[in-house]
Tab-separated table of N, CA, C and O in Angstrom:
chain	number	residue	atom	x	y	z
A	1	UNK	N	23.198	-5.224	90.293
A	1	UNK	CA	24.030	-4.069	90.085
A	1	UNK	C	24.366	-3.981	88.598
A	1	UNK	O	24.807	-5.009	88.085
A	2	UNK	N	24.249	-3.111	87.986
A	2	UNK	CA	24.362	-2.114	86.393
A	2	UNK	C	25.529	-1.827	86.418
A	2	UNK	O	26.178	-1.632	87.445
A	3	UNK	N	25.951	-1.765	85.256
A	3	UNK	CA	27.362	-1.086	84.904
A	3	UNK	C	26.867	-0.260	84.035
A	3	UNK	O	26.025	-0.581	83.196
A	4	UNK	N	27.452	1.092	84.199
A	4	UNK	CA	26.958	1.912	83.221
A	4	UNK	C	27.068	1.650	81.843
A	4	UNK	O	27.632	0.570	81.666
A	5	UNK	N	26.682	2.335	80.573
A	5	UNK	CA	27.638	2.289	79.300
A	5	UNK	C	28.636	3.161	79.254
A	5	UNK	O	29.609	2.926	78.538
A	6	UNK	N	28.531	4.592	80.199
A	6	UNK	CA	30.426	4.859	79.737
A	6	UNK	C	31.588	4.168	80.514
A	6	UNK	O	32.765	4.278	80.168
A	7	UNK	N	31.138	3.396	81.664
A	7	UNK	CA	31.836	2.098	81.889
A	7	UNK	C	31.650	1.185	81.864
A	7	UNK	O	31.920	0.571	82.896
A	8	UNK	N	31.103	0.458	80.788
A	8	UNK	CA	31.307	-0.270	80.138
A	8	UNK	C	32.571	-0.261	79.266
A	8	UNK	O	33.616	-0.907	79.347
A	9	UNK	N	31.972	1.055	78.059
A	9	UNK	CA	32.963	1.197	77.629
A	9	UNK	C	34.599	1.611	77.699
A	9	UNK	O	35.359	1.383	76.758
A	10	UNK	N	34.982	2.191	78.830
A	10	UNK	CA	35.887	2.167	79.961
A	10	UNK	C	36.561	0.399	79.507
A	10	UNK	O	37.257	-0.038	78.591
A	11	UNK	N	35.919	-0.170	80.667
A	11	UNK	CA	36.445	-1.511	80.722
A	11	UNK	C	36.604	-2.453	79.420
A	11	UNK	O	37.545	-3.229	79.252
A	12	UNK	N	35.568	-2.267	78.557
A	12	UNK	CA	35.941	-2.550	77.151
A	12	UNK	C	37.248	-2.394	76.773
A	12	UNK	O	38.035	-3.288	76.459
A	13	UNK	N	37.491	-0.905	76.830
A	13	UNK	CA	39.060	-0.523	76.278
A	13	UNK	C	40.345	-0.843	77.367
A	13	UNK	O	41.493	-0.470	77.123
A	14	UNK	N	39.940	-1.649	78.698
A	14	UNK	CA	41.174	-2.069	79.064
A	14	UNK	C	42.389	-2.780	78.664
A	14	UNK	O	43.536	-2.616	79.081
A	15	UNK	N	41.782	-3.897	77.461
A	15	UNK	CA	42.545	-4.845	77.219
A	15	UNK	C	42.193	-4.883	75.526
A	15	UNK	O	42.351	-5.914	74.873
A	16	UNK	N	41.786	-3.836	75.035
A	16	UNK	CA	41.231	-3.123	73.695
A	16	UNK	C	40.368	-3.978	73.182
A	16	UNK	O	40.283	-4.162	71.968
A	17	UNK	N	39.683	-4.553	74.002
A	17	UNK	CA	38.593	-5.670	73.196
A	17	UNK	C	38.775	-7.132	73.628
A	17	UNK	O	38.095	-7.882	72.929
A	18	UNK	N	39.257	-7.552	74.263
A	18	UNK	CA	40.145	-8.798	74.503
A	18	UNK	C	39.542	-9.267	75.947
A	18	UNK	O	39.403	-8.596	76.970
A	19	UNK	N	39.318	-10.251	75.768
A	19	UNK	CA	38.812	-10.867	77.420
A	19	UNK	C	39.897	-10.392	78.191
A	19	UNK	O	40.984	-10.163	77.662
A	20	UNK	N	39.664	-10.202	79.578
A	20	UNK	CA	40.926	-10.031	80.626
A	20	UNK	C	41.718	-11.523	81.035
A	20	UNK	O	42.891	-11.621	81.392
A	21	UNK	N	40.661	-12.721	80.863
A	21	UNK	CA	41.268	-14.265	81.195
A	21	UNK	C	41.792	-14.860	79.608
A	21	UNK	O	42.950	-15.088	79.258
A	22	UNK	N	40.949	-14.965	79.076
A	22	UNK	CA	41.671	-15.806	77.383
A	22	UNK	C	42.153	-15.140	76.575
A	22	UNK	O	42.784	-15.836	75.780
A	23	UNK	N	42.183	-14.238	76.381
A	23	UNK	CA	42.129	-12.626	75.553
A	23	UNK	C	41.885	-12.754	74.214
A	23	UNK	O	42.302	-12.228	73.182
A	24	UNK	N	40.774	-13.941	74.639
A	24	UNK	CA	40.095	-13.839	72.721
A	24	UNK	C	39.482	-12.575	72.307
A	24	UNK	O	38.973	-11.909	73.208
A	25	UNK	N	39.425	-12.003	70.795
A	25	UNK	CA	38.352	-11.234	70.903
A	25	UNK	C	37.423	-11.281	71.148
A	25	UNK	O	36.849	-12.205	70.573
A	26	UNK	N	36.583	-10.499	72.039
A	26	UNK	CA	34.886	-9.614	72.503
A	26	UNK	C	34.493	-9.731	71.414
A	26	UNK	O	35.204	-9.685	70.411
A	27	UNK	N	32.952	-9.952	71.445
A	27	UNK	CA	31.998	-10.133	70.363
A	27	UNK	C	31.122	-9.692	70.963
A	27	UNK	O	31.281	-9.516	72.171
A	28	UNK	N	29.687	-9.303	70.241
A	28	UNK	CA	28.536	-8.808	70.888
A	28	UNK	C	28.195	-9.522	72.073
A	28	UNK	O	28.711	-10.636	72.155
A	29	UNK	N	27.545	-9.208	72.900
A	29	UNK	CA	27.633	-10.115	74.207
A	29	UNK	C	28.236	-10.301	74.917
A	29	UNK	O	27.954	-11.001	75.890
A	30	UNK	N	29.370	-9.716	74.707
A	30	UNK	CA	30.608	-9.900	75.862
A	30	UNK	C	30.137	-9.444	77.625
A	30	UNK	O	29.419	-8.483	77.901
A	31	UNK	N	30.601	-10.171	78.394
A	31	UNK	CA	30.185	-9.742	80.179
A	31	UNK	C	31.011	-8.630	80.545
A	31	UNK	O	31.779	-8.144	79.715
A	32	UNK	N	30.905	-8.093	81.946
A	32	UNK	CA	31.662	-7.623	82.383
A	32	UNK	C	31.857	-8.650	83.852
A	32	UNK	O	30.899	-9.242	84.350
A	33	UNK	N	33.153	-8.714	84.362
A	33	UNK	CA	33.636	-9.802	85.015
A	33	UNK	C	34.348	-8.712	86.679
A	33	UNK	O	35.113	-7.751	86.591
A	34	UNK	N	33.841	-9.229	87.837
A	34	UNK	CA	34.700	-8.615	88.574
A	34	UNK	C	35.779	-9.731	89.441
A	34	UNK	O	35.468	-10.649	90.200
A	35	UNK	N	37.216	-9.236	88.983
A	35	UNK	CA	38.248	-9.903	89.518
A	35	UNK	C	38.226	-10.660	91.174
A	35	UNK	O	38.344	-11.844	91.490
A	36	UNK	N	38.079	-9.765	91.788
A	36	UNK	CA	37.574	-9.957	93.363
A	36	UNK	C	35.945	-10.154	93.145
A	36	UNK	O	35.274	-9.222	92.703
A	37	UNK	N	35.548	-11.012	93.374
A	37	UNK	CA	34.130	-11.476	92.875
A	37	UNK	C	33.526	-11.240	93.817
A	37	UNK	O	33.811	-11.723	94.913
A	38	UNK	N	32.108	-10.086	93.525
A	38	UNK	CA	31.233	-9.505	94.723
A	38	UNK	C	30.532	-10.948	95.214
A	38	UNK	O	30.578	-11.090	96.436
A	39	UNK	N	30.090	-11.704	94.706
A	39	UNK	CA	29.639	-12.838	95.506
A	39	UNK	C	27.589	-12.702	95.508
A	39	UNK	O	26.928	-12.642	96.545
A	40	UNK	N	27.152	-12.690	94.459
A	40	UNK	CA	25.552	-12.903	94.767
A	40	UNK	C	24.827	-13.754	95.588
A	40	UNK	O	25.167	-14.929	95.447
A	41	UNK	N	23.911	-13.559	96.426
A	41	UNK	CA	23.101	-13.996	96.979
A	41	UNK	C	21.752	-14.434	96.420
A	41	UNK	O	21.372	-14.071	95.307
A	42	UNK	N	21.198	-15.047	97.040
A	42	UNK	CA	19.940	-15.653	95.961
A	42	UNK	C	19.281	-14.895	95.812
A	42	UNK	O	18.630	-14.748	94.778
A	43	UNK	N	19.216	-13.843	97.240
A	43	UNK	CA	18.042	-12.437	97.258
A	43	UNK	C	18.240	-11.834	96.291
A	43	UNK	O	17.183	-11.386	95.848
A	44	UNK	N	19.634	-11.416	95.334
A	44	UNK	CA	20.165	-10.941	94.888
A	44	UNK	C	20.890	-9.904	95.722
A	44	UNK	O	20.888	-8.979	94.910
A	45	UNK	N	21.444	-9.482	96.683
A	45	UNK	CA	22.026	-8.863	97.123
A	45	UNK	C	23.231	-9.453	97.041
A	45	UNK	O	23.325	-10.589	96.576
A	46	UNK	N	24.362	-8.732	97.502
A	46	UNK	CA	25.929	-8.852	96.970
A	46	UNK	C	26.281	-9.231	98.639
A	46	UNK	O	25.755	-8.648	99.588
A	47	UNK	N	27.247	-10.293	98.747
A	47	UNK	CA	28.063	-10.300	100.279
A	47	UNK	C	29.366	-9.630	100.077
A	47	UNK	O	30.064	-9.996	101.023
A	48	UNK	N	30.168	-8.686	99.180
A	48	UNK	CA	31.273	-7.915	99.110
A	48	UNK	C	30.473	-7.083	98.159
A	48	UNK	O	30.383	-7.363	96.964
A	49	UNK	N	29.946	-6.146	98.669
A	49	UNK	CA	29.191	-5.111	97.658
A	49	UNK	C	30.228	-3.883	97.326
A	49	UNK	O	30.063	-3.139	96.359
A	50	UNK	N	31.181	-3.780	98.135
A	50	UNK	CA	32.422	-3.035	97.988
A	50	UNK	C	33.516	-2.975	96.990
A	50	UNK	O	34.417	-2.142	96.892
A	51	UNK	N	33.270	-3.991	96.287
A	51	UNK	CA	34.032	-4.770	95.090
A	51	UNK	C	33.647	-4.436	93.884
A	51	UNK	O	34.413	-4.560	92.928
A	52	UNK	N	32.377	-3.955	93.756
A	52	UNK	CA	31.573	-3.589	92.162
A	52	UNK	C	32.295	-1.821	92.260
A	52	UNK	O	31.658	-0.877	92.728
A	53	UNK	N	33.139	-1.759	91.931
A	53	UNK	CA	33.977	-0.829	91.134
A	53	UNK	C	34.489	-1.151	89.662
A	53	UNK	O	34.429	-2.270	89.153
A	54	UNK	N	35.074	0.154	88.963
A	54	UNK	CA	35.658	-0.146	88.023
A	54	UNK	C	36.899	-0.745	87.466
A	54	UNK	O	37.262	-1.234	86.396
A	55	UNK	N	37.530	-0.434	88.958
A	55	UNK	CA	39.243	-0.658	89.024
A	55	UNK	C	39.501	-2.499	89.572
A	55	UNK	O	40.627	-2.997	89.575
A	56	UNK	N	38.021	-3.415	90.069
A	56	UNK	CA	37.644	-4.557	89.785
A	56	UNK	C	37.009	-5.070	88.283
A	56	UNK	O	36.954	-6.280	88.064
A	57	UNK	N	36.760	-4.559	87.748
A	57	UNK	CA	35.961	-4.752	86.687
A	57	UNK	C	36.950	-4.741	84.895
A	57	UNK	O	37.413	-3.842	84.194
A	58	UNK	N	36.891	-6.096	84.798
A	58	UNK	CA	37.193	-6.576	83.604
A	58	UNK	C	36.521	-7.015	82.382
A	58	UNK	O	35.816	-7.986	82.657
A	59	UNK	N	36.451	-6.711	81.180
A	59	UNK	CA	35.984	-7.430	80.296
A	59	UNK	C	35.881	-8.922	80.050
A	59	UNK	O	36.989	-9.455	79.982
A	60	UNK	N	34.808	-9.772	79.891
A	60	UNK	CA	35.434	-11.021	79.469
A	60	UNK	C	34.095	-11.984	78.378
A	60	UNK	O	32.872	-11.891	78.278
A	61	UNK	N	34.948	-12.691	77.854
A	61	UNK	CA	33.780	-13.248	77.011
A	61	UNK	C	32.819	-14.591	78.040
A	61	UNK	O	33.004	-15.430	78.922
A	62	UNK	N	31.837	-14.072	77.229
A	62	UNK	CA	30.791	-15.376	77.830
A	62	UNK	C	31.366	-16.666	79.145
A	62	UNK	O	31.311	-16.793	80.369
A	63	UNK	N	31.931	-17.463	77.893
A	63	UNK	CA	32.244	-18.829	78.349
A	63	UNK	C	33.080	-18.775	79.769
A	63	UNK	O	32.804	-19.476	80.743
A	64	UNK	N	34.350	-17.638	79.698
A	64	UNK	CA	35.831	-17.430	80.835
A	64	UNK	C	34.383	-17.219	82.085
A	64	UNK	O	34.078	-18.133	82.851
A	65	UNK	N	33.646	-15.856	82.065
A	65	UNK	CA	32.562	-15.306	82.738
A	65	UNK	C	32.104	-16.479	83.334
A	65	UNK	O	32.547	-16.885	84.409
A	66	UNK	N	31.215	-17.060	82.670
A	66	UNK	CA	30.543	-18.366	83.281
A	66	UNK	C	30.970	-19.618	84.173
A	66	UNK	O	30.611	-20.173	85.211
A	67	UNK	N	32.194	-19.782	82.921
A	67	UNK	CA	32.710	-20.774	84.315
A	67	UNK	C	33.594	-20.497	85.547
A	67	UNK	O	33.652	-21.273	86.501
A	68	UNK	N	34.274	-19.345	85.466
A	68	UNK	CA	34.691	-18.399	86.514
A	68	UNK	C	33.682	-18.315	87.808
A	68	UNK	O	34.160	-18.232	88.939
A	69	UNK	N	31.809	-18.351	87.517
A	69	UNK	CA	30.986	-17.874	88.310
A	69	UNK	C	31.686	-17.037	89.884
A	69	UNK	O	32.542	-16.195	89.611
A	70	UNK	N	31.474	-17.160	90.970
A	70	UNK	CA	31.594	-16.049	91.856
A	70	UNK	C	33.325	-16.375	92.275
A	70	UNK	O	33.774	-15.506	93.023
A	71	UNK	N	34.193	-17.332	91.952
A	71	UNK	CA	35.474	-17.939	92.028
A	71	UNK	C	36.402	-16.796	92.594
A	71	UNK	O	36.208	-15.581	92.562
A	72	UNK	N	37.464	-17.505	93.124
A	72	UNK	CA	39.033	-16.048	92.976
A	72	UNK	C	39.427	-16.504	91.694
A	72	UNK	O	38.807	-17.242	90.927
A	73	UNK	N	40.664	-15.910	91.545
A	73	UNK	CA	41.443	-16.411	90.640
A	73	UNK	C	41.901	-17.580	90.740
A	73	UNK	O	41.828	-18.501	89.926
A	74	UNK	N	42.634	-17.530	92.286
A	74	UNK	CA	43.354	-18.976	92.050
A	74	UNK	C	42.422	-20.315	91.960
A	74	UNK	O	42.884	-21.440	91.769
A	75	UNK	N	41.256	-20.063	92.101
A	75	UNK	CA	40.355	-21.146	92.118
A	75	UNK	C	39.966	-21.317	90.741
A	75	UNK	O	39.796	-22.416	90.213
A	76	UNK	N	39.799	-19.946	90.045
A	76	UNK	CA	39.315	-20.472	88.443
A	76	UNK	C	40.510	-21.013	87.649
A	76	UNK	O	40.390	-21.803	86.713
A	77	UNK	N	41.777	-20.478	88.141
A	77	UNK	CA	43.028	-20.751	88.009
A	77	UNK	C	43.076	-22.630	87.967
A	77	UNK	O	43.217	-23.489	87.097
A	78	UNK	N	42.910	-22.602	89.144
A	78	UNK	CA	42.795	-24.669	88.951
A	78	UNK	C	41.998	-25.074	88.555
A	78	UNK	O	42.295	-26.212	88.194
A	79	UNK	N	40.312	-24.697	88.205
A	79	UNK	CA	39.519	-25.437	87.386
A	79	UNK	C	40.382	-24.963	86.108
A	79	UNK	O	40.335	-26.090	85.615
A	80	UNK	N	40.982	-24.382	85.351
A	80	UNK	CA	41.272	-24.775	84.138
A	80	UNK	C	42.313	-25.540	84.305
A	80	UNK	O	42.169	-26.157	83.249
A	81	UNK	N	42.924	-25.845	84.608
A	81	UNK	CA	44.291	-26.391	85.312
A	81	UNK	C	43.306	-28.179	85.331
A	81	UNK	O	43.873	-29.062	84.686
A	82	UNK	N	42.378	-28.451	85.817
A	82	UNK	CA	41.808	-29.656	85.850
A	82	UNK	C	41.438	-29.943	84.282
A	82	UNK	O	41.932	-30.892	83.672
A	83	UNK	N	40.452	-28.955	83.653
A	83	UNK	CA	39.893	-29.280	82.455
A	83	UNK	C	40.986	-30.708	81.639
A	83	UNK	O	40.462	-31.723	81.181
A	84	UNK	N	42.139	-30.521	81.624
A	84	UNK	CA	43.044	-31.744	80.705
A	84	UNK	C	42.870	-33.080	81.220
A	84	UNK	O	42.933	-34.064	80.482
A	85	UNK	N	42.649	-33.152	82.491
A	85	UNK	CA	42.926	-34.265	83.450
A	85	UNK	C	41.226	-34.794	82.838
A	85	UNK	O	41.037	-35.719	82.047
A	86	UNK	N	40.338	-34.069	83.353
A	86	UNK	CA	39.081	-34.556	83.344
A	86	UNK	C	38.730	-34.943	81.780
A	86	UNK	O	37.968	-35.895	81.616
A	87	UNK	N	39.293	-34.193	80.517
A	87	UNK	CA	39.011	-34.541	79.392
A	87	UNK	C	39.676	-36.083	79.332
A	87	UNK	O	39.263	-37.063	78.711
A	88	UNK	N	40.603	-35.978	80.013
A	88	UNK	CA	41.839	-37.968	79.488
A	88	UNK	C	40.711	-38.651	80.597
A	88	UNK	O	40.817	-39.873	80.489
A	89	UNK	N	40.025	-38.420	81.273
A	89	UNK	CA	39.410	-39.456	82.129
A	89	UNK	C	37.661	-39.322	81.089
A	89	UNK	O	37.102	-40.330	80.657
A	90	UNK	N	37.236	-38.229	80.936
A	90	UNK	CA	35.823	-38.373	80.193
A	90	UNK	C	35.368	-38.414	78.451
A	90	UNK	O	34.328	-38.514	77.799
A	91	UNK	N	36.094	-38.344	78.321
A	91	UNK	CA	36.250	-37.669	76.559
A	91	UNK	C	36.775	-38.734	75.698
A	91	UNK	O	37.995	-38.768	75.536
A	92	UNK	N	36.109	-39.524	75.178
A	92	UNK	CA	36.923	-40.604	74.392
A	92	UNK	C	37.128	-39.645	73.158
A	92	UNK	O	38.223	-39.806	72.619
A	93	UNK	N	36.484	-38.877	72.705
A	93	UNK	CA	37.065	-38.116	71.724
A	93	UNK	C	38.111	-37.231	71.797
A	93	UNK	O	38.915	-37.257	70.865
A	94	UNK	N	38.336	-36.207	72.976
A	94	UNK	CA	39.425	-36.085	72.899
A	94	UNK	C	40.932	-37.115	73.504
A	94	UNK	O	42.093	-36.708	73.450
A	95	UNK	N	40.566	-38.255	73.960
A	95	UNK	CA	41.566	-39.145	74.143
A	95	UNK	C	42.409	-39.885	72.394
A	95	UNK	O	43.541	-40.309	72.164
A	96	UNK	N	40.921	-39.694	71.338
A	96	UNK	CA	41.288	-40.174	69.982
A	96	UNK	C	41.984	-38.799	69.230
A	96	UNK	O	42.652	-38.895	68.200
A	97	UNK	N	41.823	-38.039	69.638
A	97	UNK	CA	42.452	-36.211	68.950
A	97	UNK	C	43.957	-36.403	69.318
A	97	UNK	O	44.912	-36.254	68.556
A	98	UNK	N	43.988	-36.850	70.958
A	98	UNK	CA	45.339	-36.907	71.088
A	98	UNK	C	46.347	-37.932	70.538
A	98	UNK	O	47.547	-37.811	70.291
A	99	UNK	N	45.371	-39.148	70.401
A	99	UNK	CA	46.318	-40.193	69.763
A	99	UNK	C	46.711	-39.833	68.617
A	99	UNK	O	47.856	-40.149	68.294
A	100	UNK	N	46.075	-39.254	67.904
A	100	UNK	CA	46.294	-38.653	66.549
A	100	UNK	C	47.385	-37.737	66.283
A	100	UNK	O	47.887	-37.612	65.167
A	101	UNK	N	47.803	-36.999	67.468
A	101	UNK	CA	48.764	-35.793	67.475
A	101	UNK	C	47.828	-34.306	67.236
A	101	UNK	O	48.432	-33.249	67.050
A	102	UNK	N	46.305	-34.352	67.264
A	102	UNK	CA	45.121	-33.338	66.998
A	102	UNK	C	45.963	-31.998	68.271
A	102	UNK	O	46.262	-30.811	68.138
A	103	UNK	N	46.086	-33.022	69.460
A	103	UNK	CA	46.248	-32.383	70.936
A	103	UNK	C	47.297	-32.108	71.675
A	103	UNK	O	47.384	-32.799	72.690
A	104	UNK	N	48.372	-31.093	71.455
A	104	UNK	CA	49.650	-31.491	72.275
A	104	UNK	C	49.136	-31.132	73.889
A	104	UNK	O	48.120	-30.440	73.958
A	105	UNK	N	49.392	-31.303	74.407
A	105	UNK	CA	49.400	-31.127	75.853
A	105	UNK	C	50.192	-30.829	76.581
A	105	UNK	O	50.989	-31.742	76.799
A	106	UNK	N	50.445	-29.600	77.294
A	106	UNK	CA	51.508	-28.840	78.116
A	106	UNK	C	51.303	-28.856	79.609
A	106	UNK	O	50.245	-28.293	79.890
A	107	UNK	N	51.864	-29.246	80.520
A	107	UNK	CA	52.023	-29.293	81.690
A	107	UNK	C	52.426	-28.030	82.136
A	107	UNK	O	53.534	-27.866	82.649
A	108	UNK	N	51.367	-26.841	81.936
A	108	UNK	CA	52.115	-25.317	81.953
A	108	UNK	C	51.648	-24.178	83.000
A	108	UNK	O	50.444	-24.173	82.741
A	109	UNK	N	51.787	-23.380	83.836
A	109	UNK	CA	51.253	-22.774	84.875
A	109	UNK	C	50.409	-21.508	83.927
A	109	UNK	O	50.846	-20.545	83.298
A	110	UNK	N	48.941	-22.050	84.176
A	110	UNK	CA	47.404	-20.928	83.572
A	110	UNK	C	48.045	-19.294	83.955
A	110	UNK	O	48.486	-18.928	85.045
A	111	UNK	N	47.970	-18.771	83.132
A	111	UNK	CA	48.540	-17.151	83.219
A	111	UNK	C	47.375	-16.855	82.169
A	111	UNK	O	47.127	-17.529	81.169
A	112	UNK	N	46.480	-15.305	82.753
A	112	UNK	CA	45.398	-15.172	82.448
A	112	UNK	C	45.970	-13.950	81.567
A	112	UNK	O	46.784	-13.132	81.996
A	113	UNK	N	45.439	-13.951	80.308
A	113	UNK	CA	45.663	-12.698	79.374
A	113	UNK	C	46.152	-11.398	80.409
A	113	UNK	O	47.313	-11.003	80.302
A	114	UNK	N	45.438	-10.895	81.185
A	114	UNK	CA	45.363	-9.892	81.739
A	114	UNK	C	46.799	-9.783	82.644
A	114	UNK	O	47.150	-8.732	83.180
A	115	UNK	N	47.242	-10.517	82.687
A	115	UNK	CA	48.627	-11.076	83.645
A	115	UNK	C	49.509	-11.317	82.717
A	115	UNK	O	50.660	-11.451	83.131
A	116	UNK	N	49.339	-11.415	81.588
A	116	UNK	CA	50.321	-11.523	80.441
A	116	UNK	C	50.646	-9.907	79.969
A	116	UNK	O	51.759	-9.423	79.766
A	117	UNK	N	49.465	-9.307	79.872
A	117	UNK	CA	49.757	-7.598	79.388
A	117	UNK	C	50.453	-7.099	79.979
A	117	UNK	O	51.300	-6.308	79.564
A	118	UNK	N	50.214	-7.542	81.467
A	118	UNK	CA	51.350	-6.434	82.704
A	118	UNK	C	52.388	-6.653	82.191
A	118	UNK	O	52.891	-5.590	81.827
A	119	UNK	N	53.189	-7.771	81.889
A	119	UNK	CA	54.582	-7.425	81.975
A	119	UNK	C	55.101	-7.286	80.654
A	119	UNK	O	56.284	-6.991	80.484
């Protein structure tokens, strides 16, 4: 499924350039991301094909896109929510960033750009 370019550009200007999850700036390449995730099949067919609207459809950069893959929120919600845990158990480099004071670390509830604009 295609997204057009005048919605594209539509969803572009939701969040004026800004991912809907990190709200870094969009750069060439940026995805388009659907919130309620249609869900691909290997055939490529969609199992919520009802969902590829615009009023689902967010901007987002690469990386949020990718590791998000077909997720809800609250699920991409706790993989970032893990990322700290798994860096202090795999990462001797970032275990040496933090000794350093490189890393503060917040015990803080993930609120996605797009959830920050609403209010």
């Amino acid at each position: 499924m295609k997204v057009s370019k005048k919605n594209r550009k539509i969803i572009f200007e939701k969040y004026k350039g800004r991912c809907a999850y990190c709200g870094d700036s969009l750069q060439k390449g940026w995805h388009v991301d659907e919130i309620e995730p249609i869900v691909r099949n290997q055939d490529g067919t969609c199992k919520y094909p009802e969902r590829f609207h615009i009023d689902n459809q967010v901007p987002t950069c690469p990386s949020c896109n990718i590791n998000k893959h077909s997720m809800s929120l609250e699920s991409f919600r706790n993989l970032i929510k893990g990322f700290m845990k798994r860096l202090n158990n795999q990462s001797t480099q970032y275990k040496i960033a933090k000794r350093y004071g490189l890393v503060n670390e917040n015990d803080i509830q993930v609120k996605f750009y797009f959830e920050l604009e609403k209010m």
